[in-house]
Short mmCIF file of C-alpha atoms in Angstrom, two decimals:
data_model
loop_
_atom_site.label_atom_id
_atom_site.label_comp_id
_atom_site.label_asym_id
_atom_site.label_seq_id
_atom_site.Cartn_x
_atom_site.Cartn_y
_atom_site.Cartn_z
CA UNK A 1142 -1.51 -14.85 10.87
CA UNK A 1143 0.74 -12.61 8.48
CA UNK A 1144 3.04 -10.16 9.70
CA UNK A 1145 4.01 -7.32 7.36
CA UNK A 1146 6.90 -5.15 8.17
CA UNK A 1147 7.75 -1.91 6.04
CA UNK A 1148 10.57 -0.32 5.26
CA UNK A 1149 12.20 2.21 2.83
CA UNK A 1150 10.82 5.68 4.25
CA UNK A 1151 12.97 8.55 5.24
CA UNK A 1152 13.00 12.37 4.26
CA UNK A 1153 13.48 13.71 0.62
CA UNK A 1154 13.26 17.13 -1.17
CA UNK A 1155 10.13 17.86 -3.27
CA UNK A 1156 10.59 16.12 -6.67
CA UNK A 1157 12.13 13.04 -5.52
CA UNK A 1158 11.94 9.51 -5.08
CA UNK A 1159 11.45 6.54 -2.61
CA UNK A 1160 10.60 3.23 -3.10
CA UNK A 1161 8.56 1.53 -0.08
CA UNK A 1162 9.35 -2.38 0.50
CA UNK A 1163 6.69 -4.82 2.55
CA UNK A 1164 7.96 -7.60 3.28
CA UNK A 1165 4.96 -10.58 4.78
CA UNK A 1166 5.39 -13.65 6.68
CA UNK A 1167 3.99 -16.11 8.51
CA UNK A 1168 2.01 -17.32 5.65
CA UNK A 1169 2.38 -16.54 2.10
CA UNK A 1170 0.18 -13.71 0.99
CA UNK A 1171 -0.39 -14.76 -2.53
CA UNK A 1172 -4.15 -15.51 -2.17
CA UNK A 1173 -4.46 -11.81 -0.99
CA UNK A 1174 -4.73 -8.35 -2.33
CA UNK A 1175 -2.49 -5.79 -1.07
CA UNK A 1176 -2.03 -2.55 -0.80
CA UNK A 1177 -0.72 1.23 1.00
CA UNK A 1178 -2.69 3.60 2.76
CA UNK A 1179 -0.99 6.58 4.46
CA UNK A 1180 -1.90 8.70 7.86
CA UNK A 1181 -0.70 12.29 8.60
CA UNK A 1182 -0.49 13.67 11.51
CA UNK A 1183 -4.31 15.17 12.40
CA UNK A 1184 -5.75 13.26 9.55
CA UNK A 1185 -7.32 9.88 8.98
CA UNK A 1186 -6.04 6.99 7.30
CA UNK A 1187 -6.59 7.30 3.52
CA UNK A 1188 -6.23 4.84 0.28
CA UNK A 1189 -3.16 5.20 -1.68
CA UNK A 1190 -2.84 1.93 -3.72
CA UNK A 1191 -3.45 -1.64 -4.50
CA UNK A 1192 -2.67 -4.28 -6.23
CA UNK A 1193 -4.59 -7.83 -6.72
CA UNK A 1194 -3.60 -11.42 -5.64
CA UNK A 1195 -2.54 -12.25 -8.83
CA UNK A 1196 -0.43 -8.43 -9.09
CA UNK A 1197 -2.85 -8.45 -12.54
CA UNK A 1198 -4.48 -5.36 -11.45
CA UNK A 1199 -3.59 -2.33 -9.61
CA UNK A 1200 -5.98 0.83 -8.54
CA UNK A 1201 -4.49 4.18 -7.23
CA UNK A 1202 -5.85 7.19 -5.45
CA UNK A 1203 -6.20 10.14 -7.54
CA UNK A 1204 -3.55 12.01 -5.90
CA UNK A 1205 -0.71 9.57 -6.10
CA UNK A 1206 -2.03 7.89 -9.87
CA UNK A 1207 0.72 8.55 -12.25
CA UNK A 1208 3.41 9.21 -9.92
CA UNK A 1209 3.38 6.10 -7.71
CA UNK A 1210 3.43 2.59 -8.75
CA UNK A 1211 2.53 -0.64 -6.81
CA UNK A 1212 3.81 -3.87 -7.43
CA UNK A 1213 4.43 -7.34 -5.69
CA UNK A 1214 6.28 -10.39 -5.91
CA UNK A 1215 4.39 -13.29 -4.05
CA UNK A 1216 7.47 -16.01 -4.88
CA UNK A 1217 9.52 -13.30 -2.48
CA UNK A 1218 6.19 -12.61 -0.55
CA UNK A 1219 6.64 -8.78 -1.07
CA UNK A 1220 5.41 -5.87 -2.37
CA UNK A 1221 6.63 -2.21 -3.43
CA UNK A 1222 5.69 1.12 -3.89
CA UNK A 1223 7.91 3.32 -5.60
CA UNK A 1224 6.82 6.95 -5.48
CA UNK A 1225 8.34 9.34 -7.81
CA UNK A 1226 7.61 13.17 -8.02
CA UNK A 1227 7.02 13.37 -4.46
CA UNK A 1228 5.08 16.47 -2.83
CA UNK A 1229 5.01 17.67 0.54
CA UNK A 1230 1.43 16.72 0.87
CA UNK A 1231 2.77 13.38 0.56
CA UNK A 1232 4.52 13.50 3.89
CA UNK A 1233 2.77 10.58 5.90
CA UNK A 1234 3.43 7.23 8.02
CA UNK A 1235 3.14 4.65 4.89
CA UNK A 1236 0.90 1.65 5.97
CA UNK A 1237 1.19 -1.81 4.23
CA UNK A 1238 -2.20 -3.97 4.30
CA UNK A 1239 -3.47 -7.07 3.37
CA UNK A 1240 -7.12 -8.70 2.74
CA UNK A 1241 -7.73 -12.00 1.35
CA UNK A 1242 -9.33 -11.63 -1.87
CA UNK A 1243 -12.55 -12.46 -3.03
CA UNK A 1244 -13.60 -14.29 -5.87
CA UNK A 1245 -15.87 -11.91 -7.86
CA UNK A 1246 -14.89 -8.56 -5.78
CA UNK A 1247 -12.85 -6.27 -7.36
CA UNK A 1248 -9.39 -4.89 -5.77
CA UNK A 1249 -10.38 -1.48 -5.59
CA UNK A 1250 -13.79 -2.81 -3.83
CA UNK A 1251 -11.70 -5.16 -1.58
CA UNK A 1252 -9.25 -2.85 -0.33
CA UNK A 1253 -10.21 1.20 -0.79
CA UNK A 1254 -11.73 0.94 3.07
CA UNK A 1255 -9.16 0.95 6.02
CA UNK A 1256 -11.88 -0.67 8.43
CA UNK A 1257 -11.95 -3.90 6.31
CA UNK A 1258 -8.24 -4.57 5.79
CA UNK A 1259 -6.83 -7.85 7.84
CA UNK A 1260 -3.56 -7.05 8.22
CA UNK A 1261 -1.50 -3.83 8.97
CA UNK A 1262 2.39 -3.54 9.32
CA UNK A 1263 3.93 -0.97 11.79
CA UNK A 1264 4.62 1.94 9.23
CA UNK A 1265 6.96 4.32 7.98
CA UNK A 1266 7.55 7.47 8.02
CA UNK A 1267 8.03 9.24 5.13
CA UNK A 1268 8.56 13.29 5.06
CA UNK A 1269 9.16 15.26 1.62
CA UNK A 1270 10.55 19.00 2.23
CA UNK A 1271 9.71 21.83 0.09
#
């Protein structure tokens, strides 16, 4: 089992930064992709980012790509996603996933659908004001 528990959200002004943490345990997560999605409220869970085993390829949503950036550290067993120029369509609970990756499958393959991630953490909230 792997637990994942985020942190880093909070409220900002339109324009700013965050920088989400994920921190996994149980087991180490190096053998699996990882990645965000985000949920707000009245919405369904959607895709943000990912980032492969090895952290030698990422894949973003075309909303966030250019202005968010996912990366991990499997020797700490965690991974980050710092978010700069934030809108207020960003507002969202932030969700940190993990699937074990698959020889042959891509990352965006293995991880752009919610319903086939193994692992969720808790969330966090994160609100951007106009």
């Amino acid at each position: 089992q792997v637990q994942l528990v985020e942190s880093g959200g909070g409220l900002v002004q339109a324009g700013g930064s965050l920088r989400l943490s994920c921190a996994a345990s149980g087991r180490t997560v190096s053998s699996y992709d990882m990645g965000w999605f985000r949920q707000a409220p009245g919405k369904d869970r959607e895709f943000v980012a990912a980032i492969s085993w090895s952290g030698g390829r990422t894949y973003y949503a075309d909303s966030v790509k250019g202005r968010f950036t996912i990366s991990r550290d499997n020797a700490k067993n965690t991974v980050w996603l710092q978010m700069n120029s934030l809108k207020p369509e960003d507002t969202a609970v932030y969700y940190c996933a993990a699937r074990f990756a698959r020889f042959g499958v891509t990352v965006e393959r293995n991880m752009v659908s919610s319903e086939r991630i193994d692992y969720w953490g808790q969330g966090t909230q994160v609100t951007v004001s106009s």
